[in-house]
């Protein structure tokens, strides 16, 4: 992992249909359809929109054998229309569907949490070492036949671990931890290695950006210890929609891309899937702008000890160098204002960091091109020199597009707060008001799990398993709950990750069947199978009951 310069992680190369992934090949972009996989024409049309937007792969859900078999009809239709983008089958709970899909498309994604283990119950079980080894043997018995089919058909596999769907077995032994997520992945990877199956891609995702980043880093270290170099798929699952989904994704994915980690990405938005592609492309292209500047910015040894973490709540500083009428949100007011005459601040350029002239002044740390490698190196150098002043990142942007501004700022700044390196944030963009820039700062801090300033929503990106109109439901839930600052509400299309991802949420709204919703408080289902038309009202009643 490179701290102070861009250096791509060395990964093995996997062939997926007509593309290569990993090694020195481009970071591949992908999305997933949300149409029913039995709707052949609907899937073809949506896949075409995703491909035209720039996707290198398209994923479709395959709940059962029927859906897996119909993937071939979808692929034929795409080929007839002139599109040969590889298709990926998304499998949960059904190894037989995976075996069929592996004969139809170029790649199959399986989830270790529900591929061979029983359906999750959130119960804790005690295993002796012998009993645990026996369970691993059962995984092997179930998994090896799929590997053999993939070998015969030259089909790649993604081992896709989700925080929300860890098995009871893993949870019982490792708890709800990054170690458990990593071990869930390694159990399957070791079988792949033993069977000499190399066409494997890995993902290890969570809706919590801190958990996602820490877990991927741990997985990379563990794979290095076992001499594994499989390519990595990055994503923040259930990121949400709109600016929240974009900022949250950019914080988590951007932090890892800057470290050279990631061979393919998916930005999971609760929107039409083709909307995910421009965000993913912007993220990859933006981070890689430093790819040819290694020698110029390698300021410190990669073995330099990390500075002490900053445990205080990070500040938001408002740039008032161009004063205007200021109307900050009552729940997100900046902590200080910076003006041309502010004497409590000292501006330091990360390109040539200098010691502050007084121990009481607040450092505004900026860098040419908002270079996070330079800013990180400067923080390390300042802390090594014994500087304990509060350090505020000061990044300036010129994007006229608000979404681009938010994505870039979140990618640049996220890791500083995930890793507790900086003490605050000040953003400037001459095309937007100070209020807009400050809101972006607050949103980045919330996405980094460092400062809560509004209601947080965890919502899945929708797929063929979704059991209601996700986008309309999110609007209704937000309209009714946006004032509940600090509350976390999950809106999930189905049960695959719903109850698990809601372990981090206060309340959950989960599709339970056609026109039916189940409501959760934490991981506990409180109301089952209520009519969809009554669900939002019942959710509000549930929140009021426990408030």
PDB file of N, CA and C in Angstrom, residues 52-99:
ATOM      1  N   UNK A  52     -23.770   1.500 -23.021  1.00  0.00           N
ATOM      2  CA  UNK A  52     -23.558   2.776 -23.723  1.00  0.00           C
ATOM      3  C   UNK A  52     -23.023   3.857 -22.786  1.00  0.00           C
ATOM      4  N   UNK A  53     -23.362   3.749 -21.511  1.00  0.00           N
ATOM      5  CA  UNK A  53     -22.844   4.718 -20.528  1.00  0.00           C
ATOM      6  C   UNK A  53     -21.363   4.506 -20.253  1.00  0.00           C
ATOM      7  N   UNK A  54     -20.845   3.316 -20.637  1.00  0.00           N
ATOM      8  CA  UNK A  54     -19.409   3.083 -20.483  1.00  0.00           C
ATOM      9  C   UNK A  54     -19.021   1.894 -19.637  1.00  0.00           C
ATOM     10  N   UNK A  55     -19.952   0.996 -19.327  1.00  0.00           N
ATOM     11  CA  UNK A  55     -19.643  -0.149 -18.474  1.00  0.00           C
ATOM     12  C   UNK A  55     -18.825  -1.194 -19.220  1.00  0.00           C
ATOM     13  N   UNK A  56     -17.900  -1.827 -18.495  1.00  0.00           N
ATOM     14  CA  UNK A  56     -17.119  -2.929 -19.035  1.00  0.00           C
ATOM     15  C   UNK A  56     -17.775  -4.278 -18.759  1.00  0.00           C
ATOM     16  N   UNK A  57     -18.637  -4.338 -17.734  1.00  0.00           N
ATOM     17  CA  UNK A  57     -19.377  -5.548 -17.390  1.00  0.00           C
ATOM     18  C   UNK A  57     -20.777  -5.166 -16.961  1.00  0.00           C
ATOM     19  N   UNK A  58     -21.724  -6.107 -17.143  1.00  0.00           N
ATOM     20  CA  UNK A  58     -23.101  -5.915 -16.673  1.00  0.00           C
ATOM     21  C   UNK A  58     -23.487  -7.135 -15.845  1.00  0.00           C
ATOM     22  N   UNK A  59     -24.028  -6.886 -14.655  1.00  0.00           N
ATOM     23  CA  UNK A  59     -24.423  -7.990 -13.769  1.00  0.00           C
ATOM     24  C   UNK A  59     -25.945  -8.072 -13.700  1.00  0.00           C
ATOM     25  N   UNK A  60     -26.452  -9.315 -13.621  1.00  0.00           N
ATOM     26  CA  UNK A  60     -27.892  -9.565 -13.494  1.00  0.00           C
ATOM     27  C   UNK A  60     -28.101 -10.581 -12.383  1.00  0.00           C
ATOM     28  N   UNK A  61     -29.178 -10.444 -11.647  1.00  0.00           N
ATOM     29  CA  UNK A  61     -29.460 -11.405 -10.585  1.00  0.00           C
ATOM     30  C   UNK A  61     -30.023 -12.698 -11.166  1.00  0.00           C
ATOM     31  N   UNK A  62     -29.716 -13.802 -10.501  1.00  0.00           N
ATOM     32  CA  UNK A  62     -30.280 -15.102 -10.889  1.00  0.00           C
ATOM     33  C   UNK A  62     -30.714 -15.809  -9.613  1.00  0.00           C
ATOM     34  N   UNK A  63     -31.969 -15.571  -9.239  1.00  0.00           N
ATOM     35  CA  UNK A  63     -32.473 -16.134  -7.977  1.00  0.00           C
ATOM     36  C   UNK A  63     -32.577 -17.652  -8.031  1.00  0.00           C
ATOM     37  N   UNK A  64     -32.882 -18.186  -9.204  1.00  0.00           N
ATOM     38  CA  UNK A  64     -33.085 -19.620  -9.334  1.00  0.00           C
ATOM     39  C   UNK A  64     -32.622 -20.124 -10.681  1.00  0.00           C
ATOM     40  N   UNK A  65     -32.859 -21.398 -10.924  1.00  0.00           N
ATOM     41  CA  UNK A  65     -32.401 -22.027 -12.165  1.00  0.00           C
ATOM     42  C   UNK A  65     -33.072 -21.391 -13.385  1.00  0.00           C
ATOM     43  N   UNK A  66     -34.364 -21.064 -13.267  1.00  0.00           N
ATOM     44  CA  UNK A  66     -35.069 -20.455 -14.413  1.00  0.00           C
ATOM     45  C   UNK A  66     -34.375 -19.172 -14.845  1.00  0.00           C
ATOM     46  N   UNK A  67     -34.077 -18.317 -13.873  1.00  0.00           N
ATOM     47  CA  UNK A  67     -33.415 -17.045 -14.182  1.00  0.00           C
ATOM     48  C   UNK A  67     -32.013 -17.289 -14.744  1.00  0.00           C
ATOM     49  N   UNK A  68     -31.307 -18.267 -14.166  1.00  0.00           N
ATOM     50  CA  UNK A  68     -29.963 -18.577 -14.664  1.00  0.00           C
ATOM     51  C   UNK A  68     -30.008 -19.033 -16.114  1.00  0.00           C
ATOM     52  N   UNK A  69     -30.975 -19.851 -16.438  1.00  0.00           N
ATOM     53  CA  UNK A  69     -31.098 -20.345 -17.814  1.00  0.00           C
ATOM     54  C   UNK A  69     -31.440 -19.205 -18.782  1.00  0.00           C
ATOM     55  N   UNK A  70     -32.233 -18.243 -18.306  1.00  0.00           N
ATOM     56  CA  UNK A  70     -32.650 -17.162 -19.209  1.00  0.00           C
ATOM     57  C   UNK A  70     -31.531 -16.169 -19.489  1.00  0.00           C
ATOM     58  N   UNK A  71     -30.465 -16.239 -18.730  1.00  0.00           N
ATOM     59  CA  UNK A  71     -29.322 -15.374 -19.009  1.00  0.00           C
ATOM     60  C   UNK A  71     -28.801 -15.604 -20.427  1.00  0.00           C
ATOM     61  N   UNK A  72     -28.888 -16.840 -20.909  1.00  0.00           N
ATOM     62  CA  UNK A  72     -28.420 -17.139 -22.262  1.00  0.00           C
ATOM     63  C   UNK A  72     -29.244 -16.391 -23.300  1.00  0.00           C
ATOM     64  N   UNK A  73     -30.571 -16.304 -23.087  1.00  0.00           N
ATOM     65  CA  UNK A  73     -31.418 -15.565 -24.031  1.00  0.00           C
ATOM     66  C   UNK A  73     -31.077 -14.078 -24.024  1.00  0.00           C
ATOM     67  N   UNK A  74     -30.777 -13.559 -22.850  1.00  0.00           N
ATOM     68  CA  UNK A  74     -30.392 -12.140 -22.742  1.00  0.00           C
ATOM     69  C   UNK A  74     -29.082 -11.905 -23.481  1.00  0.00           C
ATOM     70  N   UNK A  75     -28.122 -12.809 -23.279  1.00  0.00           N
ATOM     71  CA  UNK A  75     -26.832 -12.653 -23.943  1.00  0.00           C
ATOM     72  C   UNK A  75     -26.981 -12.763 -25.461  1.00  0.00           C
ATOM     73  N   UNK A  76     -27.789 -13.694 -25.922  1.00  0.00           N
ATOM     74  CA  UNK A  76     -28.023 -13.835 -27.370  1.00  0.00           C
ATOM     75  C   UNK A  76     -28.609 -12.542 -27.937  1.00  0.00           C
ATOM     76  N   UNK A  77     -29.598 -11.985 -27.226  1.00  0.00           N
ATOM     77  CA  UNK A  77     -30.210 -10.741 -27.682  1.00  0.00           C
ATOM     78  C   UNK A  77     -29.210  -9.597 -27.748  1.00  0.00           C
ATOM     79  N   UNK A  78     -28.314  -9.521 -26.774  1.00  0.00           N
ATOM     80  CA  UNK A  78     -27.290  -8.471 -26.783  1.00  0.00           C
ATOM     81  C   UNK A  78     -26.318  -8.674 -27.941  1.00  0.00           C
ATOM     82  N   UNK A  79     -25.917  -9.915 -28.181  1.00  0.00           N
ATOM     83  CA  UNK A  79     -25.007 -10.192 -29.290  1.00  0.00           C
ATOM     84  C   UNK A  79     -25.653  -9.825 -30.629  1.00  0.00           C
ATOM     85  N   UNK A  80     -26.945 -10.136 -30.759  1.00  0.00           N
ATOM     86  CA  UNK A  80     -27.650  -9.812 -32.003  1.00  0.00           C
ATOM     87  C   UNK A  80     -27.744  -8.308 -32.216  1.00  0.00           C
ATOM     88  N   UNK A  81     -27.756  -7.567 -31.101  1.00  0.00           N
ATOM     89  CA  UNK A  81     -27.806  -6.105 -31.195  1.00  0.00           C
ATOM     90  C   UNK A  81     -26.413  -5.501 -31.349  1.00  0.00           C
ATOM     91  N   UNK A  82     -25.376  -6.342 -31.356  1.00  0.00           N
ATOM     92  CA  UNK A  82     -24.014  -5.858 -31.568  1.00  0.00           C
ATOM     93  C   UNK A  82     -23.228  -5.576 -30.305  1.00  0.00           C
ATOM     94  N   UNK A  83     -23.725  -6.042 -29.157  1.00  0.00           N
ATOM     95  CA  UNK A  83     -23.044  -5.791 -27.883  1.00  0.00           C
ATOM     96  C   UNK A  83     -22.477  -7.104 -27.336  1.00  0.00           C
ATOM     97  N   UNK A  84     -21.182  -7.087 -27.017  1.00  0.00           N
ATOM     98  CA  UNK A  84     -20.511  -8.297 -26.544  1.00  0.00           C
ATOM     99  C   UNK A  84     -19.861  -8.082 -25.181  1.00  0.00           C
ATOM    100  N   UNK A  85     -20.382  -7.147 -24.422  1.00  0.00           N
ATOM    101  CA  UNK A  85     -19.904  -6.892 -23.065  1.00  0.00           C
ATOM    102  C   UNK A  85     -20.159  -8.120 -22.194  1.00  0.00           C
ATOM    103  N   UNK A  86     -19.180  -8.565 -21.405  1.00  0.00           N
ATOM    104  CA  UNK A  86     -19.387  -9.746 -20.553  1.00  0.00           C
ATOM    105  C   UNK A  86     -20.526  -9.548 -19.553  1.00  0.00           C
ATOM    106  N   UNK A  87     -21.273 -10.633 -19.328  1.00  0.00           N
ATOM    107  CA  UNK A  87     -22.358 -10.637 -18.351  1.00  0.00           C
ATOM    108  C   UNK A  87     -21.927 -11.416 -17.116  1.00  0.00           C
ATOM    109  N   UNK A  88     -22.439 -10.960 -15.979  1.00  0.00           N
ATOM    110  CA  UNK A  88     -22.128 -11.585 -14.684  1.00  0.00           C
ATOM    111  C   UNK A  88     -23.433 -11.993 -14.026  1.00  0.00           C
ATOM    112  N   UNK A  89     -23.505 -13.224 -13.542  1.00  0.00           N
ATOM    113  CA  UNK A  89     -24.689 -13.702 -12.810  1.00  0.00           C
ATOM    114  C   UNK A  89     -24.473 -13.493 -11.327  1.00  0.00           C
ATOM    115  N   UNK A  90     -25.457 -12.912 -10.665  1.00  0.00           N
ATOM    116  CA  UNK A  90     -25.385 -12.649  -9.223  1.00  0.00           C
ATOM    117  C   UNK A  90     -26.206 -13.701  -8.489  1.00  0.00           C
ATOM    118  N   UNK A  91     -25.555 -14.501  -7.651  1.00  0.00           N
ATOM    119  CA  UNK A  91     -26.199 -15.658  -7.025  1.00  0.00           C
ATOM    120  C   UNK A  91     -26.224 -15.506  -5.513  1.00  0.00           C
ATOM    121  N   UNK A  92     -27.366 -15.793  -4.919  1.00  0.00           N
ATOM    122  CA  UNK A  92     -27.514 -15.868  -3.463  1.00  0.00           C
ATOM    123  C   UNK A  92     -28.361 -17.101  -3.133  1.00  0.00           C
ATOM    124  N   UNK A  93     -27.930 -17.866  -2.129  1.00  0.00           N
ATOM    125  CA  UNK A  93     -28.715 -18.976  -1.557  1.00  0.00           C
ATOM    126  C   UNK A  93     -28.834 -20.218  -2.444  1.00  0.00           C
ATOM    127  N   UNK A  94     -28.364 -20.174  -3.688  1.00  0.00           N
ATOM    128  CA  UNK A  94     -28.731 -21.239  -4.626  1.00  0.00           C
ATOM    129  C   UNK A  94     -27.531 -21.737  -5.434  1.00  0.00           C
ATOM    130  N   UNK A  95     -26.743 -22.684  -4.898  1.00  0.00           N
ATOM    131  CA  UNK A  95     -25.595 -23.213  -5.643  1.00  0.00           C
ATOM    132  C   UNK A  95     -25.974 -23.810  -6.988  1.00  0.00           C
ATOM    133  N   UNK A  96     -27.149 -24.417  -7.086  1.00  0.00           N
ATOM    134  CA  UNK A  96     -27.564 -25.005  -8.360  1.00  0.00           C
ATOM    135  C   UNK A  96     -27.722 -23.929  -9.430  1.00  0.00           C
ATOM    136  N   UNK A  97     -28.271 -22.779  -9.033  1.00  0.00           N
ATOM    137  CA  UNK A  97     -28.403 -21.672  -9.982  1.00  0.00           C
ATOM    138  C   UNK A  97     -27.025 -21.190 -10.432  1.00  0.00           C
ATOM    139  N   UNK A  98     -26.047 -21.198  -9.514  1.00  0.00           N
ATOM    140  CA  UNK A  98     -24.684 -20.799  -9.874  1.00  0.00           C
ATOM    141  C   UNK A  98     -24.100 -21.747 -10.905  1.00  0.00           C
ATOM    142  N   UNK A  99     -24.344 -23.051 -10.734  1.00  0.00           N
ATOM    143  CA  UNK A  99     -23.797 -24.045 -11.659  1.00  0.00           C
ATOM    144  C   UNK A  99     -24.409 -23.896 -13.055  1.00  0.00           C
TER     145      UNK A  99
END
